[in-house]
């Protein structure tokens, strides 16, 4: 997949709402991650911490340049793997069933 070949993955989105799924997908790579704050809005803080975040155009460009020469450390990759579990199939199933229970849809 082309995304997994990039040394730096960027999400320069400036407007939007909800969770930006491309940011979630980026977590499952070994690339440097750069995003605007809008690009990671709605994601837990521990997910946002996996990205270099800036809304300033010059700082965004510098973050990309730095990312080209950087390789995520083993600790950073371990952190990504841990937060990636938030988006596993089991976690999603648990979330759906918890919402059903909260809405009173689960009958005993």
GROMACS .gro file of N, CA and C in nm:
model
  324
    1UNK      N    1   0.084  -0.117   0.000
    1UNK     CA    2   0.000   0.000   0.000
    1UNK      C    3   0.089   0.124   0.000
    2UNK      N    4   0.056   0.221  -0.080
    2UNK     CA    5   0.135   0.341  -0.099
    2UNK      C    6   0.155   0.418   0.032
    3UNK      N    7   0.053   0.428   0.114
    3UNK     CA    8   0.062   0.503   0.239
    3UNK      C    9   0.175   0.448   0.326
    4UNK      N   10   0.192   0.320   0.330
    4UNK     CA   11   0.294   0.258   0.417
    4UNK      C   12   0.436   0.283   0.366
    5UNK      N   13   0.450   0.332   0.244
    5UNK     CA   14   0.583   0.357   0.187
    5UNK      C   15   0.632   0.498   0.217
    6UNK      N   16   0.543   0.587   0.261
    6UNK     CA   17   0.582   0.726   0.285
    6UNK      C   18   0.668   0.741   0.408
    7UNK      N   19   0.768   0.830   0.400
    7UNK     CA   20   0.851   0.857   0.518
    7UNK      C   21   0.780   0.953   0.613
    8UNK      N   22   0.698   1.041   0.557
    8UNK     CA   23   0.620   1.135   0.637
    8UNK      C   24   0.477   1.132   0.584
    9UNK      N   25   0.382   1.116   0.675
    9UNK     CA   26   0.242   1.122   0.638
    9UNK      C   27   0.184   1.249   0.696
   10UNK      N   28   0.112   1.324   0.614
   10UNK     CA   29   0.059   1.453   0.658
   10UNK      C   30  -0.092   1.457   0.644
   11UNK      N   31  -0.153   1.528   0.737
   11UNK     CA   32  -0.295   1.555   0.731
   11UNK      C   33  -0.311   1.706   0.750
   12UNK      N   34  -0.311   1.781   0.639
   12UNK     CA   35  -0.313   1.927   0.647
   12UNK      C   36  -0.453   1.989   0.654
   13UNK      N   37  -0.553   1.910   0.686
   13UNK     CA   38  -0.691   1.957   0.684
   13UNK      C   39  -0.707   2.076   0.777
   14UNK      N   40  -0.782   2.177   0.731
   14UNK     CA   41  -0.802   2.300   0.807
   14UNK      C   42  -0.945   2.314   0.858
   15UNK      N   43  -1.037   2.239   0.801
   15UNK     CA   44  -1.178   2.249   0.842
   15UNK      C   45  -1.240   2.111   0.836
   16UNK      N   46  -1.339   2.090   0.920
   16UNK     CA   47  -1.408   1.962   0.920
   16UNK      C   48  -1.465   1.933   1.057
   17UNK      N   49  -1.534   1.824   1.064
   17UNK     CA   50  -1.592   1.784   1.192
   17UNK      C   51  -1.581   1.633   1.204
   18UNK      N   52  -1.592   1.585   1.326
   18UNK     CA   53  -1.585   1.441   1.348
   18UNK      C   54  -1.444   1.390   1.343
   19UNK      N   55  -1.431   1.260   1.349
   19UNK     CA   56  -1.300   1.195   1.350
   19UNK      C   57  -1.251   1.179   1.206
   20UNK      N   58  -1.128   1.216   1.184
   20UNK     CA   59  -1.066   1.206   1.052
   20UNK      C   60  -1.001   1.068   1.042
   21UNK      N   61  -1.063   0.979   0.969
   21UNK     CA   62  -1.017   0.839   0.965
   21UNK      C   63  -0.879   0.821   0.906
   22UNK      N   64  -0.836   0.912   0.819
   22UNK     CA   65  -0.702   0.897   0.764
   22UNK      C   66  -0.597   0.911   0.874
   23UNK      N   67  -0.625   0.990   0.978
   23UNK     CA   68  -0.532   1.000   1.090
   23UNK      C   69  -0.523   0.869   1.167
   24UNK      N   70  -0.634   0.801   1.180
   24UNK     CA   71  -0.633   0.670   1.246
   24UNK      C   72  -0.550   0.573   1.163
   25UNK      N   73  -0.569   0.572   1.033
   25UNK     CA   74  -0.494   0.482   0.946
   25UNK      C   75  -0.343   0.508   0.954
   26UNK      N   76  -0.306   0.634   0.969
   26UNK     CA   77  -0.165   0.671   0.977
   26UNK      C   78  -0.094   0.606   1.096
   27UNK      N   79  -0.168   0.581   1.202
   27UNK     CA   80  -0.109   0.521   1.323
   27UNK      C   81  -0.044   0.386   1.296
   28UNK      N   82  -0.091   0.317   1.195
   28UNK     CA   83  -0.047   0.180   1.168
   28UNK      C   84   0.070   0.175   1.070
   29UNK      N   85   0.148   0.283   1.066
   29UNK     CA   86   0.266   0.289   0.980
   29UNK      C   87   0.389   0.318   1.065
   30UNK      N   88   0.503   0.315   0.999
   30UNK     CA   89   0.630   0.349   1.065
   30UNK      C   90   0.675   0.489   1.023
   31UNK      N   91   0.588   0.565   0.960
   31UNK     CA   92   0.620   0.698   0.909
   31UNK      C   93   0.611   0.803   1.018
   32UNK      N   94   0.681   0.915   0.997
   32UNK     CA   95   0.661   1.032   1.082
   32UNK      C   96   0.521   1.086   1.052
   33UNK      N   97   0.453   1.138   1.154
   33UNK     CA   98   0.314   1.182   1.139
   33UNK      C   99   0.304   1.331   1.171
   34UNK      N  100   0.246   1.407   1.077
   34UNK     CA  101   0.228   1.552   1.094
   34UNK      C  102   0.084   1.585   1.061
   35UNK      N  103   0.022   1.664   1.148
   35UNK     CA  104  -0.118   1.699   1.126
   35UNK      C  105  -0.150   1.837   1.185
   36UNK      N  106  -0.256   1.895   1.133
   36UNK     CA  107  -0.314   2.011   1.200
   36UNK      C  108  -0.396   1.959   1.317
   37UNK      N  109  -0.436   2.048   1.404
   37UNK     CA  110  -0.519   2.007   1.518
   37UNK      C  111  -0.657   1.959   1.471
   38UNK      N  112  -0.708   2.017   1.363
   38UNK     CA  113  -0.837   1.973   1.308
   38UNK      C  114  -0.825   1.829   1.258
   39UNK      N  115  -0.709   1.793   1.207
   39UNK     CA  116  -0.688   1.659   1.152
   39UNK      C  117  -0.695   1.548   1.255
   40UNK      N  118  -0.679   1.582   1.383
   40UNK     CA  119  -0.685   1.480   1.487
   40UNK      C  120  -0.795   1.508   1.589
   41UNK      N  121  -0.879   1.606   1.559
   41UNK     CA  122  -0.986   1.638   1.655
   41UNK      C  123  -1.078   1.517   1.673
   42UNK      N  124  -1.126   1.502   1.792
   42UNK     CA  125  -1.215   1.390   1.823
   42UNK      C  126  -1.142   1.263   1.861
   43UNK      N  127  -1.012   1.260   1.842
   43UNK     CA  128  -0.933   1.143   1.879
   43UNK      C  129  -0.881   1.162   2.022
   44UNK      N  130  -0.865   1.053   2.096
   44UNK     CA  131  -0.814   1.064   2.233
   44UNK      C  132  -0.676   1.131   2.237
   45UNK      N  133  -0.645   1.193   2.350
   45UNK     CA  134  -0.517   1.262   2.367
   45UNK      C  135  -0.398   1.171   2.339
   46UNK      N  136  -0.407   1.044   2.379
   46UNK     CA  137  -0.294   0.954   2.357
   46UNK      C  138  -0.272   0.925   2.208
   47UNK      N  139  -0.376   0.937   2.128
   47UNK     CA  140  -0.362   0.923   1.983
   47UNK      C  141  -0.300   1.051   1.927
   48UNK      N  142  -0.352   1.165   1.969
   48UNK     CA  143  -0.299   1.293   1.922
   48UNK      C  144  -0.150   1.307   1.952
   49UNK      N  145  -0.106   1.248   2.063
   49UNK     CA  146   0.035   1.257   2.103
   49UNK      C  147   0.128   1.185   2.006
   50UNK      N  148   0.075   1.101   1.920
   50UNK     CA  149   0.157   1.030   1.821
   50UNK      C  150   0.192   1.119   1.701
   51UNK      N  151   0.133   1.236   1.693
   51UNK     CA  152   0.151   1.327   1.580
   51UNK      C  153   0.231   1.450   1.622
   52UNK      N  154   0.304   1.507   1.527
   52UNK     CA  155   0.353   1.644   1.542
   52UNK      C  156   0.237   1.731   1.498
   53UNK      N  157   0.188   1.816   1.588
   53UNK     CA  158   0.069   1.896   1.561
   53UNK      C  159   0.106   2.044   1.549
   54UNK      N  160   0.061   2.107   1.444
   54UNK     CA  161   0.077   2.250   1.429
   54UNK      C  162  -0.023   2.303   1.328
   55UNK      N  163  -0.069   2.425   1.353
   55UNK     CA  164  -0.160   2.491   1.260
   55UNK      C  165  -0.091   2.605   1.186
   56UNK      N  166   0.036   2.626   1.217
   56UNK     CA  167   0.115   2.730   1.153
   56UNK      C  168   0.181   2.672   1.027
   57UNK      N  169   0.165   2.740   0.915
   57UNK     CA  170   0.214   2.687   0.786
   57UNK      C  171   0.364   2.664   0.786
   58UNK      N  172   0.441   2.759   0.839
   58UNK     CA  173   0.587   2.743   0.841
   58UNK      C  174   0.629   2.628   0.932
   59UNK      N  175   0.567   2.619   1.048
   59UNK     CA  176   0.599   2.511   1.142
   59UNK      C  177   0.558   2.376   1.083
   60UNK      N  178   0.448   2.374   1.007
   60UNK     CA  179   0.402   2.251   0.942
   60UNK      C  180   0.508   2.205   0.841
   61UNK      N  181   0.558   2.298   0.762
   61UNK     CA  182   0.661   2.264   0.663
   61UNK      C  183   0.788   2.214   0.731
   62UNK      N  184   0.828   2.280   0.841
   62UNK     CA  185   0.947   2.235   0.915
   62UNK      C  186   0.927   2.095   0.973
   63UNK      N  187   0.807   2.068   1.023
   63UNK     CA  188   0.778   1.935   1.078
   63UNK      C  189   0.789   1.828   0.970
   64UNK      N  190   0.745   1.859   0.851
   64UNK     CA  191   0.758   1.765   0.739
   64UNK      C  192   0.906   1.741   0.708
   65UNK      N  193   0.984   1.851   0.700
   65UNK     CA  194   1.127   1.838   0.672
   65UNK      C  195   1.197   1.753   0.779
   66UNK      N  196   1.167   1.779   0.905
   66UNK     CA  197   1.226   1.701   1.013
   66UNK      C  198   1.184   1.555   1.005
   67UNK      N  199   1.061   1.532   0.968
   67UNK     CA  200   1.010   1.396   0.957
   67UNK      C  201   1.078   1.315   0.848
   68UNK      N  202   1.124   1.383   0.744
   68UNK     CA  203   1.193   1.314   0.635
   68UNK      C  204   1.323   1.249   0.682
   69UNK      N  205   1.385   1.309   0.782
   69UNK     CA  206   1.512   1.257   0.833
   69UNK      C  207   1.496   1.176   0.962
   70UNK      N  208   1.374   1.167   1.012
   70UNK     CA  209   1.351   1.100   1.140
   70UNK      C  210   1.290   0.962   1.119
   71UNK      N  211   1.323   0.875   1.209
   71UNK     CA  212   1.260   0.744   1.216
   71UNK      C  213   1.198   0.733   1.354
   72UNK      N  214   1.069   0.698   1.362
   72UNK     CA  215   1.009   0.684   1.495
   72UNK      C  216   1.089   0.586   1.580
   73UNK      N  217   1.107   0.622   1.706
   73UNK     CA  218   1.182   0.538   1.799
   73UNK      C  219   1.100   0.413   1.832
   74UNK      N  220   1.165   0.311   1.884
   74UNK     CA  221   1.090   0.193   1.928
   74UNK      C  222   0.980   0.229   2.028
   75UNK      N  223   1.008   0.324   2.118
   75UNK     CA  224   0.907   0.366   2.215
   75UNK      C  225   0.787   0.431   2.146
   76UNK      N  226   0.814   0.513   2.045
   76UNK     CA  227   0.704   0.576   1.971
   76UNK      C  228   0.622   0.472   1.896
   77UNK      N  229   0.689   0.375   1.837
   77UNK     CA  230   0.616   0.270   1.764
   77UNK      C  231   0.534   0.185   1.861
   78UNK      N  232   0.590   0.161   1.979
   78UNK     CA  233   0.516   0.086   2.081
   78UNK      C  234   0.392   0.164   2.126
   79UNK      N  235   0.409   0.295   2.141
   79UNK     CA  236   0.296   0.380   2.179
   79UNK      C  237   0.187   0.374   2.071
   80UNK      N  238   0.227   0.380   1.946
   80UNK     CA  239   0.129   0.372   1.836
   80UNK      C  240   0.056   0.238   1.836
   81UNK      N  241   0.131   0.132   1.861
   81UNK     CA  242   0.068   0.000   1.864
   81UNK      C  243  -0.034  -0.006   1.977
   82UNK      N  244   0.000   0.049   2.091
   82UNK     CA  245  -0.091   0.047   2.206
   82UNK      C  246  -0.217   0.128   2.176
   83UNK      N  247  -0.202   0.248   2.122
   83UNK     CA  248  -0.322   0.328   2.094
   83UNK      C  249  -0.398   0.273   1.975
   84UNK      N  250  -0.328   0.204   1.888
   84UNK     CA  251  -0.395   0.140   1.775
   84UNK      C  252  -0.496   0.036   1.819
   85UNK      N  253  -0.472  -0.022   1.937
   85UNK     CA  254  -0.566  -0.121   1.990
   85UNK      C  255  -0.703  -0.059   2.019
   86UNK      N  256  -0.707   0.072   2.037
   86UNK     CA  257  -0.836   0.140   2.056
   86UNK      C  258  -0.927   0.122   1.935
   87UNK      N  259  -0.866   0.093   1.819
   87UNK     CA  260  -0.939   0.083   1.694
   87UNK      C  261  -0.944  -0.059   1.640
   88UNK      N  262  -0.912  -0.157   1.724
   88UNK     CA  263  -0.917  -0.297   1.681
   88UNK      C  264  -1.062  -0.340   1.663
   89UNK      N  265  -1.082  -0.450   1.594
   89UNK     CA  266  -1.218  -0.501   1.573
   89UNK      C  267  -1.286  -0.531   1.707
   90UNK      N  268  -1.212  -0.590   1.799
   90UNK     CA  269  -1.271  -0.621   1.931
   90UNK      C  270  -1.314  -0.494   2.004
   91UNK      N  271  -1.230  -0.391   1.997
   91UNK     CA  272  -1.264  -0.265   2.064
   91UNK      C  273  -1.388  -0.203   2.001
   92UNK      N  274  -1.399  -0.212   1.870
   92UNK     CA  275  -1.516  -0.155   1.802
   92UNK      C  276  -1.644  -0.232   1.839
   93UNK      N  277  -1.634  -0.363   1.844
   93UNK     CA  278  -1.750  -0.446   1.882
   93UNK      C  279  -1.792  -0.412   2.024
   94UNK      N  280  -1.695  -0.402   2.115
   94UNK     CA  281  -1.727  -0.366   2.253
   94UNK      C  282  -1.796  -0.230   2.260
   95UNK      N  283  -1.748  -0.136   2.183
   95UNK     CA  284  -1.807  -0.002   2.182
   95UNK      C  285  -1.951  -0.006   2.134
   96UNK      N  286  -1.977  -0.078   2.027
   96UNK     CA  287  -2.113  -0.088   1.974
   96UNK      C  288  -2.206  -0.152   2.077
   97UNK      N  289  -2.164  -0.262   2.137
   97UNK     CA  290  -2.249  -0.328   2.236
   97UNK      C  291  -2.270  -0.242   2.360
   98UNK      N  292  -2.169  -0.168   2.402
   98UNK     CA  293  -2.185  -0.077   2.516
   98UNK      C  294  -2.287   0.033   2.484
   99UNK      N  295  -2.283   0.083   2.361
   99UNK     CA  296  -2.381   0.185   2.321
   99UNK      C  297  -2.522   0.127   2.318
  100UNK      N  298  -2.536   0.006   2.270
  100UNK     CA  299  -2.667  -0.059   2.267
  100UNK      C  300  -2.719  -0.073   2.408
  101UNK      N  301  -2.635  -0.119   2.500
  101UNK     CA  302  -2.676  -0.132   2.640
  101UNK      C  303  -2.716   0.003   2.698
  102UNK      N  304  -2.638   0.106   2.671
  102UNK     CA  305  -2.669   0.239   2.723
  102UNK      C  306  -2.801   0.292   2.669
  103UNK      N  307  -2.833   0.257   2.548
  103UNK     CA  308  -2.957   0.302   2.488
  103UNK      C  309  -3.076   0.215   2.529
  104UNK      N  310  -3.052   0.112   2.610
  104UNK     CA  311  -3.159   0.027   2.656
  104UNK      C  312  -3.198  -0.080   2.557
  105UNK      N  313  -3.114  -0.101   2.454
  105UNK     CA  314  -3.147  -0.199   2.353
  105UNK      C  315  -3.116  -0.341   2.394
  106UNK      N  316  -3.034  -0.359   2.496
  106UNK     CA  317  -3.003  -0.495   2.542
  106UNK      C  318  -3.109  -0.539   2.640
  107UNK      N  319  -3.172  -0.649   2.613
  107UNK     CA  320  -3.277  -0.702   2.699
  107UNK      C  321  -3.226  -0.827   2.770
  108UNK      N  322  -3.250  -0.834   2.897
  108UNK     CA  323  -3.205  -0.952   2.974
  108UNK      C  324  -3.307  -1.064   2.965
   0.00000   0.00000   0.00000
